[in-house]
mmCIF file of C-alpha atoms and ligand atoms in Angstrom:
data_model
loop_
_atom_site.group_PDB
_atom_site.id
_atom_site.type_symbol
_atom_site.label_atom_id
_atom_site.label_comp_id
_atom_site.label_asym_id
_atom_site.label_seq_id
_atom_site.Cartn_x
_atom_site.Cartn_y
_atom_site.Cartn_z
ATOM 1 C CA UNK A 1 0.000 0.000 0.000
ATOM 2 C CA UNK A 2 1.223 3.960 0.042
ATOM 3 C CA UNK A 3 1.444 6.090 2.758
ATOM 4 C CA UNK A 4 2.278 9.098 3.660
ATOM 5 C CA UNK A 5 5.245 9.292 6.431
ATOM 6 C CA UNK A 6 8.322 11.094 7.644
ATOM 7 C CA UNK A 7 11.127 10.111 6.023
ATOM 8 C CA UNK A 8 14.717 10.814 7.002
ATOM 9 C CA UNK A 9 16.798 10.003 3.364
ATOM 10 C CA UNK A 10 19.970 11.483 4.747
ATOM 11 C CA UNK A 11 20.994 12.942 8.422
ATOM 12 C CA UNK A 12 19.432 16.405 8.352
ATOM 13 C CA UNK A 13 17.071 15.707 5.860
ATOM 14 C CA UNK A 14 13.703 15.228 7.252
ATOM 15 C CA UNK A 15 10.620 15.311 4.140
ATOM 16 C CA UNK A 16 6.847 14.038 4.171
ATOM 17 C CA UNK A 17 6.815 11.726 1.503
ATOM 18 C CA UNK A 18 4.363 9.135 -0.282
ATOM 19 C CA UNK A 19 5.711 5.494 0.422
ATOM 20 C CA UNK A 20 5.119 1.928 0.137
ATOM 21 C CA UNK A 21 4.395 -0.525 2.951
ATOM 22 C CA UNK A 22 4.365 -3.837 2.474
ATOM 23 C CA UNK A 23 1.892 -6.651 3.802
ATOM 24 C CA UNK A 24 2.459 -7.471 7.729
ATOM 25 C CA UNK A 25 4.012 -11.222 7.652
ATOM 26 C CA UNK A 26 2.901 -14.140 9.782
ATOM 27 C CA UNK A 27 3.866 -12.396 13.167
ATOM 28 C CA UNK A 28 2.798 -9.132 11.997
ATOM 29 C CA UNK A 29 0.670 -6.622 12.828
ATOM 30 C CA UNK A 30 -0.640 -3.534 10.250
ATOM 31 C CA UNK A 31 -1.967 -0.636 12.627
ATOM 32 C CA UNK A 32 -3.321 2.488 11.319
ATOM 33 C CA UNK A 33 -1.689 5.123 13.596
ATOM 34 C CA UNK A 34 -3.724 7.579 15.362
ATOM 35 C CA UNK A 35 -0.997 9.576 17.489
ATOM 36 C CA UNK A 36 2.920 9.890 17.262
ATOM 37 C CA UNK A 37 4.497 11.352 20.322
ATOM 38 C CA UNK A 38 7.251 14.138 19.261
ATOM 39 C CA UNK A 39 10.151 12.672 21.111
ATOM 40 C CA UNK A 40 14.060 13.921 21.592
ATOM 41 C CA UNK A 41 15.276 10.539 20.354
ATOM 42 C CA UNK A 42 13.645 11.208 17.109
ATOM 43 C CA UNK A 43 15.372 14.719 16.329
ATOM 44 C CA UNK A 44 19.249 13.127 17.493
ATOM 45 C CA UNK A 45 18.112 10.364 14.917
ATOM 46 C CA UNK A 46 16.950 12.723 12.322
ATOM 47 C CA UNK A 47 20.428 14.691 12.982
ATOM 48 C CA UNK A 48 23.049 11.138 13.131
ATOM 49 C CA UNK A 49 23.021 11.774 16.804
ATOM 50 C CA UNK A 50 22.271 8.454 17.634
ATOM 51 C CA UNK A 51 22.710 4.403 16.342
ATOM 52 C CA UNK A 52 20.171 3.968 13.945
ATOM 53 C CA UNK A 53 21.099 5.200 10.527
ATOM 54 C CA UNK A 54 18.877 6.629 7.562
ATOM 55 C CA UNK A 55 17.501 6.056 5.060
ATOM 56 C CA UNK A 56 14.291 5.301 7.604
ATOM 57 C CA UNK A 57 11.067 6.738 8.390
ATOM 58 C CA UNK A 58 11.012 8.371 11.930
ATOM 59 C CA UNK A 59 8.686 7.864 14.850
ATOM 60 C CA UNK A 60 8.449 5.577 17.912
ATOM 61 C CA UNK A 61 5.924 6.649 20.088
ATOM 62 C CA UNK A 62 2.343 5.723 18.823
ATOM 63 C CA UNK A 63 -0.638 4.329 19.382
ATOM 64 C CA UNK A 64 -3.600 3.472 16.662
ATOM 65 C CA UNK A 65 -6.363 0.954 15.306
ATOM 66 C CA UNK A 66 -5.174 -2.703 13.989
ATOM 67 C CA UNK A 67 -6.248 -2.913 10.301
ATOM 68 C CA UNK A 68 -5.141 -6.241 9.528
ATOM 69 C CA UNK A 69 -3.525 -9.346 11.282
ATOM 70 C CA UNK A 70 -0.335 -11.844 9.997
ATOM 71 C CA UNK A 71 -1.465 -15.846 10.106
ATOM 72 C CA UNK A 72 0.050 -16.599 13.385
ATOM 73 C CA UNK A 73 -1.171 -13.549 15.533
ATOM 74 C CA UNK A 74 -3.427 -13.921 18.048
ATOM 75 C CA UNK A 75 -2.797 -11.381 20.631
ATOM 76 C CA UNK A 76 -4.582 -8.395 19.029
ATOM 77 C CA UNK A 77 -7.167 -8.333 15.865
ATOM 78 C CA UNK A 78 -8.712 -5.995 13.427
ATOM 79 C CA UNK A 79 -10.004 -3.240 14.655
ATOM 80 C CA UNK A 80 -8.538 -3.277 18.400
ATOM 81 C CA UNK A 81 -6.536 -0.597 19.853
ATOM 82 C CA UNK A 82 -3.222 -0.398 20.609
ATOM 83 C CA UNK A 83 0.261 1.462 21.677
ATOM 84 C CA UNK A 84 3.640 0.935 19.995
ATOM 85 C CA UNK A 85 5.671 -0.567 22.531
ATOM 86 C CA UNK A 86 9.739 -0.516 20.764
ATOM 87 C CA UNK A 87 10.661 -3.037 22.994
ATOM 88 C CA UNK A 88 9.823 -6.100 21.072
ATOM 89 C CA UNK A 89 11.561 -8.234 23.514
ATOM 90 C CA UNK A 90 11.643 -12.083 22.747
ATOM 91 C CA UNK A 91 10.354 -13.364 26.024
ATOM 92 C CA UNK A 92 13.020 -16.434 25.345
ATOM 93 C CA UNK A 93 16.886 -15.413 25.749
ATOM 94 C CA UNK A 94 18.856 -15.196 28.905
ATOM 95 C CA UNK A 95 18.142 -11.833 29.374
ATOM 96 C CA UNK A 96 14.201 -11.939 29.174
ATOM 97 C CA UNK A 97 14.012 -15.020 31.254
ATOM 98 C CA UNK A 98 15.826 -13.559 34.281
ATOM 99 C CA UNK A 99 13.139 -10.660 34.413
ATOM 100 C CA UNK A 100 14.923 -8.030 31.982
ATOM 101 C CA UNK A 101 12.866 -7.880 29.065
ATOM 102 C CA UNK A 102 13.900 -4.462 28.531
ATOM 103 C CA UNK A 103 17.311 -5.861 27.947
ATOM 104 C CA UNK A 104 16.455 -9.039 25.480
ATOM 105 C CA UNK A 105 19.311 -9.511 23.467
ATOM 106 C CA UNK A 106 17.700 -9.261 20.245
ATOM 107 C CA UNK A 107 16.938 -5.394 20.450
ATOM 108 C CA UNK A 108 20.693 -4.505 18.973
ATOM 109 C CA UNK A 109 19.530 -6.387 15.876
ATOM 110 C CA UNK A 110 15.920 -5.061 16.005
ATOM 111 C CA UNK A 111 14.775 -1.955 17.662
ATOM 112 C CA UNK A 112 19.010 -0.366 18.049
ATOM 113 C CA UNK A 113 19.188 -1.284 14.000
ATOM 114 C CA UNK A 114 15.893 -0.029 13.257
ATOM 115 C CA UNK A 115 14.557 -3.475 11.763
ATOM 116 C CA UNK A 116 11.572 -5.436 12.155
ATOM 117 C CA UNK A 117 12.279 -8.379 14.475
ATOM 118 C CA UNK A 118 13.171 -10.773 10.901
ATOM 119 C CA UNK A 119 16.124 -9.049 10.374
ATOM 120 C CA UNK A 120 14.080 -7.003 7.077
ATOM 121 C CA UNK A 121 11.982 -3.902 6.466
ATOM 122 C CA UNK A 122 8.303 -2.990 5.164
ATOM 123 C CA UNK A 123 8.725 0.260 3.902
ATOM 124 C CA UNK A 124 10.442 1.730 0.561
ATOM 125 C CA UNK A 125 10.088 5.374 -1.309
ATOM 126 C CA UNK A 126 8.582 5.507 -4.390
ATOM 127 C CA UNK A 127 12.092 5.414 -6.098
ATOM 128 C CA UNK A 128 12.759 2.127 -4.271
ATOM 129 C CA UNK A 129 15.153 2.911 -1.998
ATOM 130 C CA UNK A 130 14.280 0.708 0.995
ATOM 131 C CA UNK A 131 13.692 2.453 4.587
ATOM 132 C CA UNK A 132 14.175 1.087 7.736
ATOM 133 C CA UNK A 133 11.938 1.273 10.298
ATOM 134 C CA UNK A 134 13.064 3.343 13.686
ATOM 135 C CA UNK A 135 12.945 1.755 16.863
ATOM 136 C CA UNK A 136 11.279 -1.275 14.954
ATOM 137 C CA UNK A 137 7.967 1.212 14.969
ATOM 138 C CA UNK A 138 8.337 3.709 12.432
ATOM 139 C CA UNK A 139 5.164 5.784 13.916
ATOM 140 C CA UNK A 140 5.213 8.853 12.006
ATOM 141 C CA UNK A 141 2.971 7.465 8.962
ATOM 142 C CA UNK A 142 0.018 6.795 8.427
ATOM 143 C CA UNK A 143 0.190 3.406 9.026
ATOM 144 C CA UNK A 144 2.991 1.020 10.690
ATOM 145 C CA UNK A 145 3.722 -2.875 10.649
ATOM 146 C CA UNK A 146 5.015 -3.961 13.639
ATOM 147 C CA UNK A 147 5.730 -7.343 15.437
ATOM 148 C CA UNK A 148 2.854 -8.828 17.581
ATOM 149 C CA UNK A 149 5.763 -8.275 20.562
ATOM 150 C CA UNK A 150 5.516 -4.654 19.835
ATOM 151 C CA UNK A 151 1.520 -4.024 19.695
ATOM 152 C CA UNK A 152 -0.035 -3.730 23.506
ATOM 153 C CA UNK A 153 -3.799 -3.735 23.736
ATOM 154 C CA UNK A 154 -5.211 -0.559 25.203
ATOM 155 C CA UNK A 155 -9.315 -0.141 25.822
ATOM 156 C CA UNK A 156 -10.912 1.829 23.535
ATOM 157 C CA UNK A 157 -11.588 5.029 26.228
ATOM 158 C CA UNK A 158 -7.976 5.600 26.166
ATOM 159 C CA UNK A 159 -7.017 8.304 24.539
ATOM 160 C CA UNK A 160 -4.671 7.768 21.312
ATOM 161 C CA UNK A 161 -1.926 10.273 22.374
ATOM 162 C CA UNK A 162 -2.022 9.262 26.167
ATOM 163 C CA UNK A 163 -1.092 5.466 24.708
ATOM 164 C CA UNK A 164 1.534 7.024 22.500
ATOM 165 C CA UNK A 165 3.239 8.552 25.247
ATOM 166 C CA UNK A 166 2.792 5.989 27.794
ATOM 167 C CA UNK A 167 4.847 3.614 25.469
ATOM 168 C CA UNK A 168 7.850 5.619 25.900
ATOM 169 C CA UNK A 169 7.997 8.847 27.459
ATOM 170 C CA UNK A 170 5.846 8.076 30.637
ATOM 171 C CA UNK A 171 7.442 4.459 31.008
ATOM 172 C CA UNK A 172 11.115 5.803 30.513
ATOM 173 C CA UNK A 173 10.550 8.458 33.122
ATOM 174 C CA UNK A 174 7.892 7.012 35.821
ATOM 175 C CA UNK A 175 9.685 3.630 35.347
ATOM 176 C CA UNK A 176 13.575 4.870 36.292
ATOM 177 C CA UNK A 177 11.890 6.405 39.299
ATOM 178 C CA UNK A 178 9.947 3.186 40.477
ATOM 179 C CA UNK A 179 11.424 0.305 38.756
ATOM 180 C CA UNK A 180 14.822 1.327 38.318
ATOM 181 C CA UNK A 181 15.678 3.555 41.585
ATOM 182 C CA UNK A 182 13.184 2.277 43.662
ATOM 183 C CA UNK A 183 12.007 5.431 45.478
ATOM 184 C CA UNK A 184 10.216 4.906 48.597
ATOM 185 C CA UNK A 185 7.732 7.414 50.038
ATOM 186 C CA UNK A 186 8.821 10.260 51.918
ATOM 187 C CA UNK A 187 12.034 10.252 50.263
ATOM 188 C CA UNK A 188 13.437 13.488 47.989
ATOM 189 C CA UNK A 189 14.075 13.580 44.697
ATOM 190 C CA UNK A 190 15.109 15.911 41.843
ATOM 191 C CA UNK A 191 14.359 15.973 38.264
ATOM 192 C CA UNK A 192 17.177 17.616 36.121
ATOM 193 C CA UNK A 193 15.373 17.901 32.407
ATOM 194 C CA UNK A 194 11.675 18.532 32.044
ATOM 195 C CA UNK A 195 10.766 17.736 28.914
ATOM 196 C CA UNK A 196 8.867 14.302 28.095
ATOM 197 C CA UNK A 197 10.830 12.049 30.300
ATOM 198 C CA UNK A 198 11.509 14.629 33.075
ATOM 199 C CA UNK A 199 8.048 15.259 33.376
ATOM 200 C CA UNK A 200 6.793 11.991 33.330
ATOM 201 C CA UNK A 201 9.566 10.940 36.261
ATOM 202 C CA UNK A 202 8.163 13.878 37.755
ATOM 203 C CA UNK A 203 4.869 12.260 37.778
ATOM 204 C CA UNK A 204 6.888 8.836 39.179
ATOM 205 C CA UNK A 205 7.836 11.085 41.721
ATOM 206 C CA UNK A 206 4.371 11.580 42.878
ATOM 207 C CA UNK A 207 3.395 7.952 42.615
ATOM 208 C CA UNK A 208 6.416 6.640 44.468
ATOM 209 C CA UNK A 209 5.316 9.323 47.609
ATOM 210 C CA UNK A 210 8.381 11.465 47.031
ATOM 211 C CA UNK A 211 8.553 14.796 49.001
ATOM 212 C CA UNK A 212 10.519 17.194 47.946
ATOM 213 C CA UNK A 213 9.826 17.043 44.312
ATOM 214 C CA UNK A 214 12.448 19.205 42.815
ATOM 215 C CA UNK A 215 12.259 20.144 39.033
ATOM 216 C CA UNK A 216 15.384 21.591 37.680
ATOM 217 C CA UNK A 217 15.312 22.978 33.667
ATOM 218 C CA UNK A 218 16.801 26.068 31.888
ATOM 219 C CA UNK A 219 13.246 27.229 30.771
ATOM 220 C CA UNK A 220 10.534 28.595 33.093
ATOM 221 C CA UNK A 221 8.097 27.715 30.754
ATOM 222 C CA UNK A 222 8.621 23.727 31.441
ATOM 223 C CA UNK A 223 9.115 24.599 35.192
ATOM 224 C CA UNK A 224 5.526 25.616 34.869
ATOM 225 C CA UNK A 225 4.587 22.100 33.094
ATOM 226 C CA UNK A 226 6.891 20.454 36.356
ATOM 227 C CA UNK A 227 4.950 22.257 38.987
ATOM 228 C CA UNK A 228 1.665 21.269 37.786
ATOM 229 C CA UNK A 229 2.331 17.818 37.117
ATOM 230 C CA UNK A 230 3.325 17.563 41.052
ATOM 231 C CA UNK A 231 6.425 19.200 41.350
ATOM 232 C CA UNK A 232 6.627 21.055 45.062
ATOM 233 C CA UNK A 233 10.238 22.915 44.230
ATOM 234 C CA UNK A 234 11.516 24.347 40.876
ATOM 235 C CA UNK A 235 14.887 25.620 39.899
ATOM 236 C CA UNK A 236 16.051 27.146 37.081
ATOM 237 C CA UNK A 237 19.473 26.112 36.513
ATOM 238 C CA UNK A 238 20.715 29.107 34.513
ATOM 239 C CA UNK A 239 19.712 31.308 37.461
ATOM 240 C CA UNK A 240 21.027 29.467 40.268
ATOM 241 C CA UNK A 241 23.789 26.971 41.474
ATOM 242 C CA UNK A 242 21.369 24.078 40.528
ATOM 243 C CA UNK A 243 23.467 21.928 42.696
ATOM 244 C CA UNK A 244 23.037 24.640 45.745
ATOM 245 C CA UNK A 245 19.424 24.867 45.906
ATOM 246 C CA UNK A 246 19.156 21.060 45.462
ATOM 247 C CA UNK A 247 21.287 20.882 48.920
ATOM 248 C CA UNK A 248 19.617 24.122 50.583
ATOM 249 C CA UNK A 249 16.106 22.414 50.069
ATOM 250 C CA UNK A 250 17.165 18.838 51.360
ATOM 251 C CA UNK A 251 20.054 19.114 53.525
ATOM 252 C CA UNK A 252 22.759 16.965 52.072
ATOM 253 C CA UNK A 253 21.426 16.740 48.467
ATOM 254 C CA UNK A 254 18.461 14.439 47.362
ATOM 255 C CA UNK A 255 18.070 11.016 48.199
ATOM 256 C CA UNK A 256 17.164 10.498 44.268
ATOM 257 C CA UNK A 257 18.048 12.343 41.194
ATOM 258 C CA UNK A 258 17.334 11.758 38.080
ATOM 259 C CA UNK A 259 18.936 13.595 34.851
ATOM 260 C CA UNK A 260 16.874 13.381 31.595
ATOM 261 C CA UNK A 261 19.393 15.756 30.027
ATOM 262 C CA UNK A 262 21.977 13.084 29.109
ATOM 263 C CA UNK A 263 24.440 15.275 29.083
ATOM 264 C CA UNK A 264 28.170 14.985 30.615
ATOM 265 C CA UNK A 265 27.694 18.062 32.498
ATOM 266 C CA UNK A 266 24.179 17.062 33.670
ATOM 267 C CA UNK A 267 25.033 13.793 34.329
ATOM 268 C CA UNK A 268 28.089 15.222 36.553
ATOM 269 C CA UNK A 269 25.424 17.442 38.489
ATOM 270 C CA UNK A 270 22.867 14.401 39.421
ATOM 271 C CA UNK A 271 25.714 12.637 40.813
ATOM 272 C CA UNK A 272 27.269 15.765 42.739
ATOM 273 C CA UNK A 273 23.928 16.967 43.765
ATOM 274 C CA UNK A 274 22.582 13.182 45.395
ATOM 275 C CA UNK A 275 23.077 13.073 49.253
ATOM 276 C CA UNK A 276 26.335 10.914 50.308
ATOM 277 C CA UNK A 277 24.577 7.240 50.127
ATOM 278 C CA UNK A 278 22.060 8.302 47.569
ATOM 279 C CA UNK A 279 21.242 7.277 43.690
ATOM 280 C CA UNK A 280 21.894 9.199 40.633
ATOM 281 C CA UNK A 281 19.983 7.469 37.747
ATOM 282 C CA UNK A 282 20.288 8.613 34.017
ATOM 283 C CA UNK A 283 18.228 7.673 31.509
ATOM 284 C CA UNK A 284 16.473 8.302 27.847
ATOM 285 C CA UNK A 285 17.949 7.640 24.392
ATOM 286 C CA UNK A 286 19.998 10.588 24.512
ATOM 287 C CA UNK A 287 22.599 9.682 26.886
ATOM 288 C CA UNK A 288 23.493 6.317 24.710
ATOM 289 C CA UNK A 289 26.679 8.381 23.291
ATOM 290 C CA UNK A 290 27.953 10.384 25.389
ATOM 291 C CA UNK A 291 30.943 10.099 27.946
ATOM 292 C CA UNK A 292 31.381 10.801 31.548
ATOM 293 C CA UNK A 293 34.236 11.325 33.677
ATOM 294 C CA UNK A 294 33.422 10.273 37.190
ATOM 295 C CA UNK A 295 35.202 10.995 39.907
ATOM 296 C CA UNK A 296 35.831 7.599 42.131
ATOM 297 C CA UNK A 297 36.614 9.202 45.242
ATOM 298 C CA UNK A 298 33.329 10.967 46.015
ATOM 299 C CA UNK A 299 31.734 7.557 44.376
ATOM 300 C CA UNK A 300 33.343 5.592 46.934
ATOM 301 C CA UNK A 301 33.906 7.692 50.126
ATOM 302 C CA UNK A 302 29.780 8.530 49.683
ATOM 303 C CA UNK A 303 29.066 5.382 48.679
ATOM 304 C CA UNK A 304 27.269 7.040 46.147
ATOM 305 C CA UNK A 305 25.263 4.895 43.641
ATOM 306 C CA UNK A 306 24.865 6.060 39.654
ATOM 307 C CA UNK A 307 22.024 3.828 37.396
ATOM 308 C CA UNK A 308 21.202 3.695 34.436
ATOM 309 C CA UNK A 309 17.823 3.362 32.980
ATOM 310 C CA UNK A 310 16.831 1.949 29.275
ATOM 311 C CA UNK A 311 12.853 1.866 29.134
ATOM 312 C CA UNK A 312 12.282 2.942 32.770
ATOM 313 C CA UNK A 313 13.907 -0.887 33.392
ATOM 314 C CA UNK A 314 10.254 -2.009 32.247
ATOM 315 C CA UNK A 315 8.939 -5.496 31.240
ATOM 316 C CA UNK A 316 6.627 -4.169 28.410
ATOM 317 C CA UNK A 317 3.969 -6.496 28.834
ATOM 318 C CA UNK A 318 3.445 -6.279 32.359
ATOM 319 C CA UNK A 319 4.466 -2.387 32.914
ATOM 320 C CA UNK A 320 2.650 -0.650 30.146
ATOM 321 C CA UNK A 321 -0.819 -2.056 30.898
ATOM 322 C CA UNK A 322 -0.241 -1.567 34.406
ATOM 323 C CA UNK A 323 0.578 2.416 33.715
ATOM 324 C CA UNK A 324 -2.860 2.267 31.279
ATOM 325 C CA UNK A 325 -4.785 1.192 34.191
ATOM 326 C CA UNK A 326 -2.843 4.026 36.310
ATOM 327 C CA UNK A 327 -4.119 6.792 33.694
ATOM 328 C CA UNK A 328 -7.957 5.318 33.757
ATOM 329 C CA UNK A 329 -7.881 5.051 37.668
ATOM 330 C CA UNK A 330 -6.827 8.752 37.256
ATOM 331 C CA UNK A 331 -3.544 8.878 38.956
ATOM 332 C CA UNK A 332 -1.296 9.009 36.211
ATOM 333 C CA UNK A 333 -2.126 12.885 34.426
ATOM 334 C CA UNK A 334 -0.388 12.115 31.057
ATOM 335 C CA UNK A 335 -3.447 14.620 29.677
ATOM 336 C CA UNK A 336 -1.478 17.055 30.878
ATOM 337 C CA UNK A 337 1.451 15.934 29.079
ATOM 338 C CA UNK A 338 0.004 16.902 25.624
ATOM 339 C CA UNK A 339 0.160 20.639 25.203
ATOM 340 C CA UNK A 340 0.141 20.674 21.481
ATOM 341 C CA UNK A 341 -1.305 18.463 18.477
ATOM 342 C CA UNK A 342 0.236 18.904 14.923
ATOM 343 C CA UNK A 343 -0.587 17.176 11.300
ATOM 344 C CA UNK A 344 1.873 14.937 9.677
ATOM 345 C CA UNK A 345 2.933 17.810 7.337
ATOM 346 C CA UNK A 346 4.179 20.230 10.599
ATOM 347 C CA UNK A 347 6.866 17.926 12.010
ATOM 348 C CA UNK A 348 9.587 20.800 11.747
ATOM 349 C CA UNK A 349 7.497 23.137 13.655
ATOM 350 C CA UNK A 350 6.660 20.198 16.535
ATOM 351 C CA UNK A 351 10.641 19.608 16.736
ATOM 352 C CA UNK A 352 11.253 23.452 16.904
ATOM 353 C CA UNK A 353 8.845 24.507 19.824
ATOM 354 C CA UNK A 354 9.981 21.164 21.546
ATOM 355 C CA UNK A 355 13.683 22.240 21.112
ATOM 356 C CA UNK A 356 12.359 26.149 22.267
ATOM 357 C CA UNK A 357 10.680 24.347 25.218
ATOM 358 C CA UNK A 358 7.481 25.415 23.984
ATOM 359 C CA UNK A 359 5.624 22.165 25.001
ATOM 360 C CA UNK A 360 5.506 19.456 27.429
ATOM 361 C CA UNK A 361 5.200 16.953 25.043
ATOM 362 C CA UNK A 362 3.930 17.581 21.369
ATOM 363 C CA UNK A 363 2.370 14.746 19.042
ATOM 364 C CA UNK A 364 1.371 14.475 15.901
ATOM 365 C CA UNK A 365 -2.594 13.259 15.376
ATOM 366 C CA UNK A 366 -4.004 11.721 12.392
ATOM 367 C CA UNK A 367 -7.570 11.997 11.533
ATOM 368 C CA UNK A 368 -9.690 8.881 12.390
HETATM 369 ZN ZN1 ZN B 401 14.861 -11.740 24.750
HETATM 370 ZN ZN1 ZN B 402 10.471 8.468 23.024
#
């Protein structure tokens, strides 16, 4: 069939082009895609930032209506709704089997290389150059094929864009808070980064119990988004010593923080700022190449701990439905998430505000 879909050709070349996507195979699911969350890892992809390498077609975070089933699925059929997990873990290696499906040691030869889980691609321009699918999801088209491992029911009352986000913002960021650090209630934490990920451990914050809840950014326009997703402190970091008013509002420095930044000098200040005995824990897409120096003696002499966090340290199948069911129970406000909806057609203007820290979290919608 063709499409319409956003197609990096080159690094820094990002067009909305007509292209073809083949049949799903055997394990394969087609989904028409409703919502595509506008996510960092997408625009260090789109600029060679990251591991995945155009030609592809961009997009990770989505959630839609299944169209059409391969023979051997029965998980999910036509017409059900569902989110794009890009974990399409194998639930049979080492790694799965001892309870780290976020780790299965397929994903460098799926999600990391941007391939469906047989090794191939669906999708090709109209010229024939064949595209490769990023994150194994490809969401920013109108329509995907994914593996079954990758399509997670959702009930139909759930909004589109709140199960786009939920498969990778709000997991990444609410999971490295509970799953990965472990917070336990009444402890402190701060949040260094609130876009998508930030916000959403922000919101892990609240779940876990945490108190303070510090949000640290450059822009007071996502301090706002912090504070009303549960946030009880904000900082702005070009301001003040960020590292300062961490200490001067919990003593000895948080007992969590988390950096969403993934940069070295960010990554230095979460493990500064944490209180002697405390846990630093870094995590989204962005951090995968970049380098640290650490200094042992503070890590030792504080027996200071630093994590890090791929997919909020999730088991897909067990953590994203439970985080639905958090959102329909009402105590997960990923609503508030979405500040702005584009077409397929304004993707440059979703990664510009997103970059100018215009929104929480943008995402593009496609008409139903
Ligand atoms: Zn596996
Ligand atoms: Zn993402």
């Amino acid at each position: 069939m063709k499409m319409r879909a956003a197609v990096v050709r080159e690094i820094n070349q990002l067009t909305i082009e007509e292209v073809t996507l083949d049949p799903p195979k055997a394990h394969e699911v087609l989904v028409r895609i409703r919502a595509a969350g506008v996510c960092h890892s997408d625009l260090h992809t789109y600029r060679g930032e990251l591991r995945a390498m155009p030609p592809l077609v961009l997009g990770h975070e989505g959630a839609g209506v299944v169209e059409a089933v391969g023979s051997a699925v029965s998980k999910v059929k036509p017409g059900d709704h569902i989110l794009v997990n890009w974990v399409p873990s194998c639930n049979q290696c080492p790694t799965c089997l001892r309870g780290q499906p976020n780790l299965c040691e397929r994903l460098p030869s799926t999600s990391l290389a941007a391939l469906l889980p047989d090794g191939t691609t669906r999708l090709k321009t109209l010229d024939g150059v064949t595209l490769k699918h990023y994150l194994s999801a490809a969401t920013m088209a109108e329509y995907a094929v994914i593996d079954e491992a990758s399509a997670i029911p959702i009930p139909a009352d759930v909004p589109f864009e709140v199960g786009a986000l939920i498969g990778c913002a709000v997991v990444t960021g609410a999971g490295a808070v509970i799953n990965t650090a472990g917070a336990q209630p009444g402890s402190s934490a701060a949040v260094i980064g609130c876009g998508g990920v930030g916000l959403s451990a922000i919101i892990g914050c609240v779940l876990a119990g945490c108190n303070p809840i510090i949000a640290v950014d450059v822009f007071d326009s996502k301090l706002d988004f912090a504070r009303k997703l549960g946030a009880t402190h904000t900082v702005n970091a070009r301001e003040v010593d960020a590292i300062e008013a961490m200490r001067q509002l919990t003593r000895l420095g948080p007992d969590y923080v988390f950096d969403s930044v993934g940069a070295a000098a960010t990554i230095s200040q979460a493990l500064k700022a944490v209180r002697p005995g405390g846990a630093a824990t870094v995590m989204g897409m962005h951090s995968l190449k970049t380098d640290v120096p650490i200094p042992a003696g503070p890590l030792i002499a504080q027996n200071k701990r630093l994590l890090g966090s791929f997919f909020g340290s999730a088991k897909p199948h067990f953590d994203l439905p439970r985080l639905i069911d958090l959102y329909r129970a009402g105590r997960l406000p990923v609503d508030d998430l979405v500040t702005k909806r584009y077409p397929l057609d304004e993707i440059h203007q979703a990664f510009h505000d997103m970059e100018a820290g215009h929104v929480a979290r943008g995402v593009i919608v496609f008409p139903g």
